[in-house]
XYZ file of N, CA, C and O in Angstrom:
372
model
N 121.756 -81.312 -183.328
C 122.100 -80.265 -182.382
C 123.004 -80.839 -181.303
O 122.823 -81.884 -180.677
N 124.066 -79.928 -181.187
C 124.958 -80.484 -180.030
C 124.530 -80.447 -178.777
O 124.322 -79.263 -178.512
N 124.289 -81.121 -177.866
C 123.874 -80.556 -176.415
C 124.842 -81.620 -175.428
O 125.242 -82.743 -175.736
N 125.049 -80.934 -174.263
C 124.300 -79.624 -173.846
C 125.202 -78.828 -174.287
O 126.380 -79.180 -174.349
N 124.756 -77.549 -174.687
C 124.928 -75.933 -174.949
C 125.156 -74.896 -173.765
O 124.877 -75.071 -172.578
N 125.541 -74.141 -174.165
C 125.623 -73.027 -172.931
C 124.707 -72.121 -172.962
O 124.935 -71.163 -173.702
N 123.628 -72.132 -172.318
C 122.555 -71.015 -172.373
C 122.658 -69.804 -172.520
O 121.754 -69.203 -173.099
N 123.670 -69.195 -172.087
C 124.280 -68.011 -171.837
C 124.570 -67.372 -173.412
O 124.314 -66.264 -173.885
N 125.086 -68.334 -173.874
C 125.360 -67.686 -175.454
C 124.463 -67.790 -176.289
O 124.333 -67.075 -177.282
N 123.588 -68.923 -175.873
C 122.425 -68.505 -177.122
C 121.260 -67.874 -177.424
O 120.628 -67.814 -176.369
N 120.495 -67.253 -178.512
C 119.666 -66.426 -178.231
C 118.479 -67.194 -178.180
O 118.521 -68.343 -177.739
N 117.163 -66.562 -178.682
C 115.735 -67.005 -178.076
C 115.554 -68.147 -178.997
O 114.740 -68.989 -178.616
N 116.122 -68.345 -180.092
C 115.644 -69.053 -181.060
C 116.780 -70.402 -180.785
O 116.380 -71.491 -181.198
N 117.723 -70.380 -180.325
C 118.275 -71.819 -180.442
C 118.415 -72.390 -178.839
O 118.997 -73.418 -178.496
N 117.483 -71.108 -177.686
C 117.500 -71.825 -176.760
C 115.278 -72.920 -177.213
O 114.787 -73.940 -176.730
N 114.827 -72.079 -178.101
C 113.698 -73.188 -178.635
C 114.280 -74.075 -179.119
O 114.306 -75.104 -178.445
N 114.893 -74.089 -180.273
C 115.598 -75.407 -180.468
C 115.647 -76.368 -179.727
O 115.029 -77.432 -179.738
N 116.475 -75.929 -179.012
C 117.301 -77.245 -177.633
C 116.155 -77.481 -176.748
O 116.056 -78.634 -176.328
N 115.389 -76.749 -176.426
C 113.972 -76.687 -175.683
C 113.240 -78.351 -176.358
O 112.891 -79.371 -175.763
N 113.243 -77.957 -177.931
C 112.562 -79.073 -178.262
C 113.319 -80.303 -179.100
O 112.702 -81.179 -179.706
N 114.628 -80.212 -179.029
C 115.549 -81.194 -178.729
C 115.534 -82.242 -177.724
O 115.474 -83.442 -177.993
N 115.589 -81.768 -176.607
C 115.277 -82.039 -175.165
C 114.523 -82.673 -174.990
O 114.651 -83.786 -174.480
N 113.202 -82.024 -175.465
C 111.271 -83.029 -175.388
C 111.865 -84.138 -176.589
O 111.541 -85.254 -176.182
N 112.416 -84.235 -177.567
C 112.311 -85.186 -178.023
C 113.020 -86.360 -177.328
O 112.414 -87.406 -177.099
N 114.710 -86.122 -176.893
C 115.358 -87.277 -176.646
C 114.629 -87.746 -175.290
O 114.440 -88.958 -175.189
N 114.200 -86.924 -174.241
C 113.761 -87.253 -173.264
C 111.771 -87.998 -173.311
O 110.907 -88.146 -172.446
N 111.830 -88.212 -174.495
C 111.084 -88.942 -175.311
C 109.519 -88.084 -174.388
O 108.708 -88.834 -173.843
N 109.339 -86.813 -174.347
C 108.300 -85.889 -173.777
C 108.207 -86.240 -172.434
O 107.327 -87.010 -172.049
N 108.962 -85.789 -171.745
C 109.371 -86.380 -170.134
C 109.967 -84.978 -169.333
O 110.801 -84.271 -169.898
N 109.679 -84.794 -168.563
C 110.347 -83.688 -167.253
C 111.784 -84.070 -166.826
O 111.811 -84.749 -165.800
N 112.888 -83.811 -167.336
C 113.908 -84.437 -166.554
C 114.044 -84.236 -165.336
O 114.967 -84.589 -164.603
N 112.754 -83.434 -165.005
C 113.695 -83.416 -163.422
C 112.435 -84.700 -162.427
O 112.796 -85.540 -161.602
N 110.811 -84.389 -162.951
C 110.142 -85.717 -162.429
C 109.434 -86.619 -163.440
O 108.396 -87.271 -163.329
N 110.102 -86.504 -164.238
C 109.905 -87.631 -165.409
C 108.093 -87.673 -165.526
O 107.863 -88.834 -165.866
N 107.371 -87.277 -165.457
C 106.128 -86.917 -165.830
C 105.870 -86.353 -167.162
O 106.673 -85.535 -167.611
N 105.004 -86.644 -167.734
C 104.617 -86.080 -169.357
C 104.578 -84.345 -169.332
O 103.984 -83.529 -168.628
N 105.267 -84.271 -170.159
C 105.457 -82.578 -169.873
C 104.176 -81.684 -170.537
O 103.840 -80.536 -170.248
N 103.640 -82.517 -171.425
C 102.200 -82.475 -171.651
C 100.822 -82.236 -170.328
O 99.853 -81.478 -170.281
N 101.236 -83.054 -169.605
C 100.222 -82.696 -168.323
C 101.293 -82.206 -167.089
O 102.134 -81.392 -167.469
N 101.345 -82.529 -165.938
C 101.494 -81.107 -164.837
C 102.480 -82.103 -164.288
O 102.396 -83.322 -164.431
N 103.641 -81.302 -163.496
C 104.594 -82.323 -162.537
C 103.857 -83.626 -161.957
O 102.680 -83.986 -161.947
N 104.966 -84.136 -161.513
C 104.521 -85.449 -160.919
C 103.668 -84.595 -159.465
O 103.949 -83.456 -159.093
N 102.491 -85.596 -158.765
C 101.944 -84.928 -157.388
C 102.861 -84.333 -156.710
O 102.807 -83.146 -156.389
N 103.931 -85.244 -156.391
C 104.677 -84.727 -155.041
C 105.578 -83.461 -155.093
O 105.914 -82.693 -154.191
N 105.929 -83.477 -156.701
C 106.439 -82.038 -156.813
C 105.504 -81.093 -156.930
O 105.513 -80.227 -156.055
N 104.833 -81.033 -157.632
C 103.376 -79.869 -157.770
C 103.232 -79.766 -156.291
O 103.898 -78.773 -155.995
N 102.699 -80.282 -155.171
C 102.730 -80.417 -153.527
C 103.741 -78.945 -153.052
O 103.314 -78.104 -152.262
N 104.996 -78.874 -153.651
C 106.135 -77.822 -153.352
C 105.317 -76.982 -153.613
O 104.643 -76.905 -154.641
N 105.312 -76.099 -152.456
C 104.932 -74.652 -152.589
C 106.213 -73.462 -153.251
O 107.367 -73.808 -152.998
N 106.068 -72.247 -153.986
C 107.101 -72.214 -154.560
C 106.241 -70.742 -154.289
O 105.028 -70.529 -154.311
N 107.493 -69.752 -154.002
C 107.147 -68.099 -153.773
C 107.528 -67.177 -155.248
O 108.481 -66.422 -155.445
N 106.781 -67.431 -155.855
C 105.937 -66.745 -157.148
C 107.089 -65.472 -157.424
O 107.779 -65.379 -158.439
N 107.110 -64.341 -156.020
C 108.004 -63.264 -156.055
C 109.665 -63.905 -156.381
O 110.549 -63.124 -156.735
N 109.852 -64.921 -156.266
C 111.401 -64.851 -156.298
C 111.738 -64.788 -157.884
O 112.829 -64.335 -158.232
N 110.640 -65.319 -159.005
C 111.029 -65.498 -160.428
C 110.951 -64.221 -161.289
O 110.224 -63.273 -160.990
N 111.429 -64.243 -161.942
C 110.646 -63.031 -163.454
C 109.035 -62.768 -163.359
O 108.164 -63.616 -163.165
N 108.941 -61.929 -163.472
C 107.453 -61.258 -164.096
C 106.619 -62.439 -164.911
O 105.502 -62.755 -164.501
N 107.218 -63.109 -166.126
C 106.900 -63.703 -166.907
C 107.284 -65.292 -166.834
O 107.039 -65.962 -167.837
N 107.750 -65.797 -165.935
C 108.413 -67.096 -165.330
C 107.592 -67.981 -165.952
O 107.808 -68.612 -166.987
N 106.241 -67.987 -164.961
C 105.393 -68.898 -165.396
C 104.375 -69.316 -166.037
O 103.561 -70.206 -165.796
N 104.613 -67.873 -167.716
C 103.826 -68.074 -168.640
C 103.620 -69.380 -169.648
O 102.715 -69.938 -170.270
N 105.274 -69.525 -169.368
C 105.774 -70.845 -171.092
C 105.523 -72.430 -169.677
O 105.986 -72.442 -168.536
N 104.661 -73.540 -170.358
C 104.823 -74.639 -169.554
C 106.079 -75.490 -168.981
O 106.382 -76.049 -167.927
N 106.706 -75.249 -170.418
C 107.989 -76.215 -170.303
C 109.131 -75.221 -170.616
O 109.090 -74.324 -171.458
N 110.162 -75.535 -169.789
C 111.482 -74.493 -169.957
C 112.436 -75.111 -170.126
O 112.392 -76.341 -170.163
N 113.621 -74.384 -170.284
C 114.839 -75.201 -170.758
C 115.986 -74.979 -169.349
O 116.799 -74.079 -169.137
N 115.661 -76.116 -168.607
C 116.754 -76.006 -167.362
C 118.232 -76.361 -167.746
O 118.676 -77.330 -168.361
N 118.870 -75.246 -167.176
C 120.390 -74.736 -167.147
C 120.836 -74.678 -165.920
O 120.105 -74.453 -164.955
N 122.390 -74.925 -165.834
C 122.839 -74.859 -164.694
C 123.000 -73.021 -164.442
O 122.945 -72.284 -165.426
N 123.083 -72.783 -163.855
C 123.892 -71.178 -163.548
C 124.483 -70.850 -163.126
O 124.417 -69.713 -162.658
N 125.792 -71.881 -162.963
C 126.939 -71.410 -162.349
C 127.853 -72.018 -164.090
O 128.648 -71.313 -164.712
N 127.643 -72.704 -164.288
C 128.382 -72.952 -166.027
C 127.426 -72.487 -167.496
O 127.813 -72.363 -168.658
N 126.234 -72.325 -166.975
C 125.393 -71.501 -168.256
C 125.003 -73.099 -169.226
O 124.470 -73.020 -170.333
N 125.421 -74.655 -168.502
C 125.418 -75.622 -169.721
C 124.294 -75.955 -169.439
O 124.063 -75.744 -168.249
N 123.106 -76.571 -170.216
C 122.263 -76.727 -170.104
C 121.308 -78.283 -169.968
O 121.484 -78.808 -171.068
N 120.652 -78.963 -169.359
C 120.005 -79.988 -168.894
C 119.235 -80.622 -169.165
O 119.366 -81.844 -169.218
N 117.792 -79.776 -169.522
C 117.410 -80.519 -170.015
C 115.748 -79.943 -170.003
O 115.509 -79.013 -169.233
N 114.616 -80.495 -170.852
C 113.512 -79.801 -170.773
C 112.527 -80.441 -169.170
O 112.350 -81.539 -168.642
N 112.082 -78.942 -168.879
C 111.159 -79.232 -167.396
C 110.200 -78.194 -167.159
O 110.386 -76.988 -167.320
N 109.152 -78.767 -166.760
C 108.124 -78.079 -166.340
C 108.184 -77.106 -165.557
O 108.778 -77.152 -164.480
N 107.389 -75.796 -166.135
C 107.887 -74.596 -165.256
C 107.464 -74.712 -163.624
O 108.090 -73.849 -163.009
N 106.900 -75.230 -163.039
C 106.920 -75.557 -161.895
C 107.873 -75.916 -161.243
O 108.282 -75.416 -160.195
N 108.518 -77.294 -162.137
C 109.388 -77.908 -162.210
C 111.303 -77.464 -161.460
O 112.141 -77.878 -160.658
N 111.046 -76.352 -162.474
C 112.328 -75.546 -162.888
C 112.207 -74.607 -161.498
O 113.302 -74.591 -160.935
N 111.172 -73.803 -160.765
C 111.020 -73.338 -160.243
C 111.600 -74.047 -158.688
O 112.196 -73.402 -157.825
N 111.244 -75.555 -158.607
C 111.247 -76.229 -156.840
C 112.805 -76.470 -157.131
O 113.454 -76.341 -156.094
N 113.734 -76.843 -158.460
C 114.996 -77.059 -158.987
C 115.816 -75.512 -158.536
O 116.941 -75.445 -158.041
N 114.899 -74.324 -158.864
C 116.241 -73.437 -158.238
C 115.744 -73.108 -156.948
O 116.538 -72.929 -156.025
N 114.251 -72.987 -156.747
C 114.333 -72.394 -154.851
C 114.507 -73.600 -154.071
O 114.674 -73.348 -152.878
N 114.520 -74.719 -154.337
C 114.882 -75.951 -153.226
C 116.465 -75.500 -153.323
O 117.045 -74.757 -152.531
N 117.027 -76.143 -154.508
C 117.694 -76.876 -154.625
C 119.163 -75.879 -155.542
O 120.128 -76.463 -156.035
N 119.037 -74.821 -155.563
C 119.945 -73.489 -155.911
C 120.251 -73.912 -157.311
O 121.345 -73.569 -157.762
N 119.177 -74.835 -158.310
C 119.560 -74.914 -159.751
C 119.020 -73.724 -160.690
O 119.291 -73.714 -161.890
């Protein structure tokens, strides 16, 4: 699989793909706090309080998501939905 991809163009099934593309090269790691994506962010990110109302309805059903930029649609890399969450309300990813 080529990555990174543009999120934008792909549908549900080859953004799973790259989802678990991602967990593999990042050898099951959070790219954003390198913690086992198997258990929960690293402390200090889990610590981020994060306002629930700003996401989708359904945000923080799936554990691990596939972080994308959103200003180019290219995509980053696999992270914990927590994760993904302190990445766009901190940090406008």
């Amino acid at each position: 699989m080529n990555l990174p991809a543009n999120y934008n163009l792909m549908d549900w099934q080859e953004r799973r793909a790259a989802r678990f593309e991602y967990i593999r090269r990042q050898g099951g790691k959070c790219s954003h706090c390198g913690a086992n994506l198997k258990d929960g962010p690293r402390d200090d990110v889990a610590a981020k309080p994060v306002k629930r109302r700003l996401f989708p309805a359904r945000f923080f059903e799936w554990p691990v998501h596939l972080h994308h930029c959103h200003k180019t649609g290219m995509t980053i890399g696999a992270v914990h939905a927590h994760c993904n969450a302190v990445l766009w309300q901190y940090h406008g990813e």
